[in-house]
Amino acid sequence: MNDTNEVYGIARCSTSKQDVEYEINELVKKGVPKENIFIEYISGKADLNKRTELDKLFKIVKPGISKIIATDITRIARNPKTFYEILEFIENNKLCLEIGSLVCDCRNDELDIMTSTMLQVLSVFASFDLKMKKFQIKLGLKNAVDKGVKLGRKPVTKKTLENDPMFMKYYAQYKAKQINLCEMARLWGKCRNTCYNSIKIYESKD
């Protein structure tokens, strides 16, 4: 297939705080036009009916012509059930799905049984990998608690604010009425409520 207009990419991260730039760059290297890349910020465990960007993509692909590319199977789904449904859609609509170095091209034929099995096994491993990561995080947190480590953010005190040169700089400007609260929050890199509460803590008599 030479028509790059029918080459699409799917990039996914669990939250918008994660960076998908690496995926986008890799997809562009594989020949996907940047405007044809669909970006999702959703858990890989999500059911297919919650994958809104994937749904948009599925509505515009052309049976027998289009190719969909992902950098890794975990970017497609970490849920074996969802992955199987996606694979079924690819086969029924005679599309091409490329995941890393694995290619299942159904545009001219049915999905090869060995490739199908390999992809489904990989989807199970992707699900298992996610569960192991969660287990390791929980185990790490438990060990930390057992060792007496206090979890969560450290409380903001007058002393911590005094040791924050950025706060002290912009607080002085705020008190001199050179900047307002919103400007202080923006310059300090905090939200307005955090800024307001920090000023209250700093100005408290305790």
CSV table of C-alpha atoms in Angstrom, one decimal:
chain,number,residue,atom,x,y,z
A,1,MET,CA,0.0,0.0,0.0
A,2,ASN,CA,1.5,3.3,-1.1
A,3,ASP,CA,-1.2,5.7,0.0
A,4,THR,CA,0.1,7.2,3.2
A,5,ASN,CA,-3.3,8.8,3.7
A,6,GLU,CA,-4.6,5.4,4.7
A,7,VAL,CA,-1.9,4.7,7.3
A,8,TYR,CA,-3.0,5.5,10.8
A,9,GLY,CA,-1.4,5.4,14.2
A,10,ILE,CA,-2.7,4.9,17.7
A,11,ALA,CA,-0.8,6.3,20.7
A,12,ARG,CA,-2.0,5.7,24.3
A,13,CYS,CA,-1.1,6.6,27.8
A,14,SER,CA,-3.1,6.1,31.0
A,15,THR,CA,-3.1,9.8,32.0
A,16,SER,CA,-2.5,13.1,30.3
A,17,LYS,CA,0.5,13.6,32.7
A,18,GLN,CA,2.4,10.9,30.8
A,19,ASP,CA,4.3,11.8,27.6
A,20,VAL,CA,3.2,10.3,24.3
A,21,GLU,CA,5.8,12.2,22.3
A,22,TYR,CA,8.1,9.1,22.0
A,23,GLU,CA,5.2,7.1,20.5
A,24,ILE,CA,4.3,9.9,18.1
A,25,ASN,CA,7.9,10.2,16.9
A,26,GLU,CA,8.1,6.4,16.4
A,27,LEU,CA,4.8,6.3,14.5
A,28,VAL,CA,6.0,9.1,12.2
A,29,LYS,CA,9.2,7.2,11.5
A,30,LYS,CA,7.1,4.2,10.5
A,31,GLY,CA,5.3,6.4,7.9
A,32,VAL,CA,2.2,7.6,9.7
A,33,PRO,CA,1.3,11.2,8.9
A,34,LYS,CA,1.2,13.2,12.2
A,35,GLU,CA,-2.4,14.2,11.5
A,36,ASN,CA,-3.4,10.5,11.2
A,37,ILE,CA,-2.3,9.7,14.8
A,38,PHE,CA,-5.0,9.2,17.3
A,39,ILE,CA,-4.0,9.9,20.9
A,40,GLU,CA,-5.8,8.4,23.9
A,41,TYR,CA,-5.4,9.1,27.6
A,42,ILE,CA,-7.1,6.1,29.1
A,43,SER,CA,-6.2,2.9,30.9
A,44,GLY,CA,-5.1,0.0,28.8
A,45,LYS,CA,-7.6,-2.1,30.8
A,46,ALA,CA,-10.6,0.0,29.5
A,47,ASP,CA,-13.3,-1.8,27.5
A,48,LEU,CA,-13.6,-1.2,23.8
A,49,ASN,CA,-16.8,0.9,24.3
A,50,LYS,CA,-14.8,3.5,26.3
A,51,ARG,CA,-12.1,3.9,23.7
A,52,THR,CA,-13.5,7.0,22.1
A,53,GLU,CA,-10.4,7.8,19.9
A,54,LEU,CA,-10.1,4.3,18.8
A,55,ASP,CA,-13.8,4.3,17.9
A,56,LYS,CA,-13.2,7.5,15.8
A,57,LEU,CA,-10.4,5.7,14.0
A,58,PHE,CA,-12.5,2.6,13.4
A,59,LYS,CA,-15.2,4.8,11.8
A,60,ILE,CA,-12.9,6.2,9.1
A,61,VAL,CA,-10.7,3.3,8.1
A,62,LYS,CA,-11.4,1.8,4.7
A,63,PRO,CA,-11.9,-2.0,4.5
A,64,GLY,CA,-9.3,-3.7,2.4
A,65,ILE,CA,-7.1,-0.6,2.3
A,66,SER,CA,-6.2,1.0,5.6
A,67,LYS,CA,-3.3,0.1,7.9
A,68,ILE,CA,-3.2,0.8,11.7
A,69,ILE,CA,0.2,1.0,13.5
A,70,ALA,CA,1.1,1.0,17.2
A,71,THR,CA,4.5,1.0,18.7
A,72,ASP,CA,3.7,-1.8,21.2
A,73,ILE,CA,0.9,-4.1,22.1
A,74,THR,CA,0.4,-2.4,25.4
A,75,ARG,CA,-0.5,0.8,23.5
A,76,ILE,CA,-3.3,-1.1,21.8
A,77,ALA,CA,-4.7,-2.7,25.0
A,78,ARG,CA,-3.7,-4.4,28.3
A,79,ASN,CA,-7.1,-6.1,28.4
A,80,PRO,CA,-7.1,-9.5,26.5
A,81,LYS,CA,-10.8,-9.2,25.9
A,82,THR,CA,-10.5,-5.8,24.4
A,83,PHE,CA,-7.5,-6.8,22.4
A,84,TYR,CA,-9.4,-9.8,21.0
A,85,GLU,CA,-12.3,-7.6,20.0
A,86,ILE,CA,-9.9,-5.2,18.2
A,87,LEU,CA,-8.3,-8.1,16.4
A,88,GLU,CA,-11.7,-9.3,15.4
A,89,PHE,CA,-12.5,-5.9,14.0
A,90,ILE,CA,-9.3,-5.9,12.0
A,91,GLU,CA,-10.0,-9.3,10.5
A,92,ASN,CA,-13.7,-8.6,9.7
A,93,ASN,CA,-12.9,-5.4,8.0
A,94,LYS,CA,-9.8,-6.7,6.2
A,95,LEU,CA,-7.4,-4.2,7.6
A,96,CYS,CA,-3.7,-4.3,8.4
A,97,LEU,CA,-2.5,-4.1,12.0
A,98,GLU,CA,1.2,-3.5,12.7
A,99,ILE,CA,2.4,-3.7,16.3
A,100,GLY,CA,6.1,-3.3,16.6
A,101,SER,CA,7.7,-5.9,14.3
A,102,LEU,CA,4.5,-8.0,14.1
A,103,VAL,CA,2.2,-7.5,11.2
A,104,CYS,CA,-1.2,-9.1,10.7
A,105,ASP,CA,-2.4,-8.1,7.2
A,106,CYS,CA,-5.9,-9.2,6.5
A,107,ARG,CA,-6.4,-7.0,3.5
A,108,ASN,CA,-6.1,-9.8,1.0
A,109,ASP,CA,-6.6,-12.8,3.2
A,110,GLU,CA,-7.8,-14.1,6.6
A,111,LEU,CA,-5.7,-13.6,9.7
A,112,ASP,CA,-2.9,-16.1,9.9
A,113,ILE,CA,-3.6,-18.4,12.9
A,114,MET,CA,0.0,-18.3,14.2
A,115,THR,CA,0.1,-14.5,14.1
A,116,SER,CA,-3.3,-14.3,15.8
A,117,THR,CA,-2.2,-16.7,18.5
A,118,MET,CA,1.0,-14.9,19.1
A,119,LEU,CA,-0.7,-11.5,19.4
A,120,GLN,CA,-3.3,-12.9,21.8
A,121,VAL,CA,-0.6,-14.4,24.0
A,122,LEU,CA,1.2,-11.1,24.0
A,123,SER,CA,-2.0,-9.4,25.1
A,124,VAL,CA,-2.2,-11.8,28.1
A,125,PHE,CA,1.4,-10.9,29.0
A,126,ALA,CA,0.6,-7.2,28.7
A,127,SER,CA,-2.2,-7.7,31.2
A,128,PHE,CA,0.0,-9.8,33.5
A,129,ASP,CA,2.7,-7.1,33.3
A,130,LEU,CA,0.3,-4.4,34.5
A,131,LYS,CA,-0.9,-6.6,37.4
A,132,MET,CA,2.7,-7.3,38.4
A,133,LYS,CA,3.6,-3.6,38.4
A,134,LYS,CA,0.6,-2.8,40.6
A,135,PHE,CA,1.6,-5.6,43.0
A,136,GLN,CA,5.2,-4.3,43.2
A,137,ILE,CA,3.9,-0.8,43.9
A,138,LYS,CA,1.7,-2.1,46.7
A,139,LEU,CA,4.5,-4.2,48.1
A,140,GLY,CA,6.9,-1.2,48.0
A,141,LEU,CA,4.3,0.9,49.8
A,142,LYS,CA,3.8,-1.7,52.5
A,143,ASN,CA,7.5,-2.1,53.0
A,144,ALA,CA,7.8,1.6,53.4
A,145,VAL,CA,5.0,1.8,55.9
A,146,ASP,CA,6.6,-1.2,57.8
A,147,LYS,CA,9.9,0.8,58.0
A,148,GLY,CA,8.1,3.8,59.4
A,149,VAL,CA,8.2,5.9,56.3
A,150,LYS,CA,5.4,8.5,56.1
A,151,LEU,CA,3.7,8.4,52.8
A,152,GLY,CA,2.1,11.3,50.9
A,153,ARG,CA,3.2,14.9,50.5
A,154,LYS,CA,5.2,16.5,53.3
A,155,PRO,CA,3.0,19.1,55.1
A,156,VAL,CA,3.6,22.8,54.2
A,157,THR,CA,4.9,24.7,57.2
A,158,LYS,CA,6.1,28.2,57.8
A,159,LYS,CA,9.7,26.9,57.9
A,160,THR,CA,9.4,25.0,54.5
A,161,LEU,CA,8.1,28.2,53.0
A,162,GLU,CA,10.9,30.3,54.4
A,163,ASN,CA,13.3,27.8,52.8
A,164,ASP,CA,11.6,28.1,49.4
A,165,PRO,CA,13.4,31.0,47.7
A,166,MET,CA,10.8,31.2,44.9
A,167,PHE,CA,8.0,31.6,47.4
A,168,MET,CA,9.9,34.3,49.3
A,169,LYS,CA,10.7,36.2,46.2
A,170,TYR,CA,7.1,36.3,44.8
A,171,TYR,CA,5.6,36.7,48.3
A,172,ALA,CA,7.7,39.9,48.7
A,173,GLN,CA,6.4,41.2,45.3
A,174,TYR,CA,2.9,40.3,46.3
A,175,LYS,CA,3.1,42.1,49.6
A,176,ALA,CA,4.6,45.1,47.8
A,177,LYS,CA,1.5,45.0,45.4
A,178,GLN,CA,3.8,44.5,42.4
A,179,ILE,CA,1.8,41.4,41.5
A,180,ASN,CA,-1.6,40.0,42.4
A,181,LEU,CA,-2.4,36.5,43.8
A,182,CYS,CA,-3.0,35.0,40.4
A,183,GLU,CA,0.3,36.3,39.1
A,184,MET,CA,2.1,35.0,42.1
A,185,ALA,CA,0.6,31.6,41.7
A,186,ARG,CA,1.6,31.5,38.0
A,187,LEU,CA,5.2,32.7,38.6
A,188,TRP,CA,5.6,30.3,41.5
A,189,GLY,CA,4.1,27.4,39.5
A,190,LYS,CA,1.3,26.6,41.9
A,191,CYS,CA,-2.4,26.7,41.7
A,192,ARG,CA,-4.2,29.8,43.1
A,193,ASN,CA,-5.6,27.8,46.2
A,194,THR,CA,-2.2,26.5,47.1
A,195,CYS,CA,-0.7,29.9,46.8
A,196,TYR,CA,-3.5,31.4,49.0
A,197,ASN,CA,-3.1,28.7,51.6
A,198,SER,CA,0.7,29.0,51.7
A,199,ILE,CA,0.4,32.8,52.3
A,200,LYS,CA,-2.0,32.1,55.2
A,201,ILE,CA,0.4,29.5,56.7
A,202,TYR,CA,3.4,31.9,56.3
A,203,GLU,CA,1.5,34.8,57.9
A,204,SER,CA,0.1,32.8,60.8
A,205,LYS,CA,1.5,33.6,64.2
A,206,ASP,CA,2.2,29.9,65.0
